[in-house]
């Protein structure tokens, strides 16, 4: 699944260039070369993006969405499919410090 974006980009460029060179043998060779370079570039970029993990804003949206699903009350262990309990607690404490939720006992009310 990870190679779908680079493959789609390379295929689109190959078809575009191959048609632009009027379906000649030299056009196919140039299109193949350009599309393989594009594939490597997009795969490298995608690997760096995926390795960095989700951003803090994305994790906060995830926590708010999970709180909405659970009726506005969220405990750190509710986020266990996505984060460790310690990371979830830090995330929820950061939201509480910004005034987006309130701490109530072990959980947080949104």
XYZ file of C-alpha atoms in Angstrom:
110
model
C 0.000 0.000 0.000
C 2.927 2.274 0.710
C 4.134 2.185 -2.885
C 0.776 3.181 -4.366
C 1.395 6.957 -4.448
C 4.859 6.759 -6.070
C 3.611 4.170 -8.559
C 0.597 6.268 -9.538
C 2.734 9.391 -9.990
C 5.295 7.513 -12.084
C 2.619 5.875 -14.234
C 0.893 9.209 -14.864
C 4.156 10.866 -15.883
C 5.115 7.919 -18.092
C 1.815 7.990 -19.957
C 1.912 11.760 -20.334
C 5.458 11.821 -21.700
C 4.976 8.752 -23.893
C 1.969 10.395 -25.524
C 3.803 13.727 -25.798
C 6.613 12.012 -27.733
C 3.982 10.515 -30.086
C 4.490 6.893 -28.950
C 8.001 6.525 -30.363
C 10.692 4.190 -29.069
C 12.878 7.088 -27.943
C 9.851 8.635 -26.251
C 9.215 5.419 -24.367
C 12.824 5.320 -23.185
C 12.797 8.955 -22.037
C 9.398 8.529 -20.386
C 10.618 5.415 -18.567
C 13.730 7.212 -17.330
C 11.810 10.281 -16.146
C 9.086 8.230 -14.488
C 11.602 6.031 -12.666
C 13.311 9.138 -11.281
C 9.945 10.494 -10.205
C 9.109 7.159 -8.549
C 12.335 7.231 -6.523
C 11.816 10.862 -5.522
C 8.209 10.423 -4.427
C 9.018 7.176 -2.582
C 11.833 8.909 -0.704
C 9.640 11.874 0.210
C 6.782 9.617 1.318
C 9.147 7.539 3.455
C 10.376 10.642 5.286
C 6.823 11.883 5.868
C 5.612 8.527 7.199
C 8.688 8.058 9.386
C 8.078 11.352 11.173
C 4.691 10.103 12.413
C 1.517 12.112 12.959
C 1.807 15.745 13.965
C 0.766 17.082 17.355
C -2.266 18.772 15.767
C -3.365 15.483 14.199
C -3.089 13.719 17.558
C -5.122 16.464 19.221
C -7.856 16.145 16.583
C -7.823 12.398 17.142
C -8.275 12.869 20.881
C -11.141 15.323 20.377
C -12.852 13.015 17.914
C -12.495 10.089 20.310
C -13.902 12.233 23.136
C -16.874 13.156 20.948
C -17.496 9.455 20.248
C -17.428 8.713 23.975
C -19.817 11.454 25.048
C -17.298 14.174 25.888
C -15.354 12.281 28.572
C -12.001 10.713 27.794
C -9.444 8.823 29.842
C -5.867 8.252 28.663
C -6.397 4.513 28.228
C -9.156 5.264 25.687
C -6.391 6.371 23.320
C -4.409 3.133 23.775
C -4.989 1.923 20.180
C -3.214 5.053 18.955
C -0.759 6.127 21.691
C 0.935 4.807 24.774
C -0.819 5.754 27.994
C 1.955 8.160 28.988
C 1.893 9.925 25.603
C -1.916 10.102 25.766
C -1.746 11.625 29.256
C 0.762 14.244 28.049
C -1.455 15.033 25.069
C -4.566 15.428 27.226
C -2.709 17.541 29.790
C -1.544 19.802 26.953
C -5.145 20.187 25.794
C -6.234 20.968 29.362
C -3.469 23.563 29.726
C -4.762 25.322 26.611
C -8.313 25.321 27.993
C -9.750 22.852 25.483
C -10.788 20.358 28.163
C -10.947 20.056 31.962
C -9.434 17.388 34.144
C -12.003 15.448 36.168
C -10.418 12.793 38.341
C -8.585 10.356 36.078
C -10.267 11.583 32.900
C -10.815 14.744 30.920
C -14.117 16.431 30.047
C -14.321 18.171 26.660
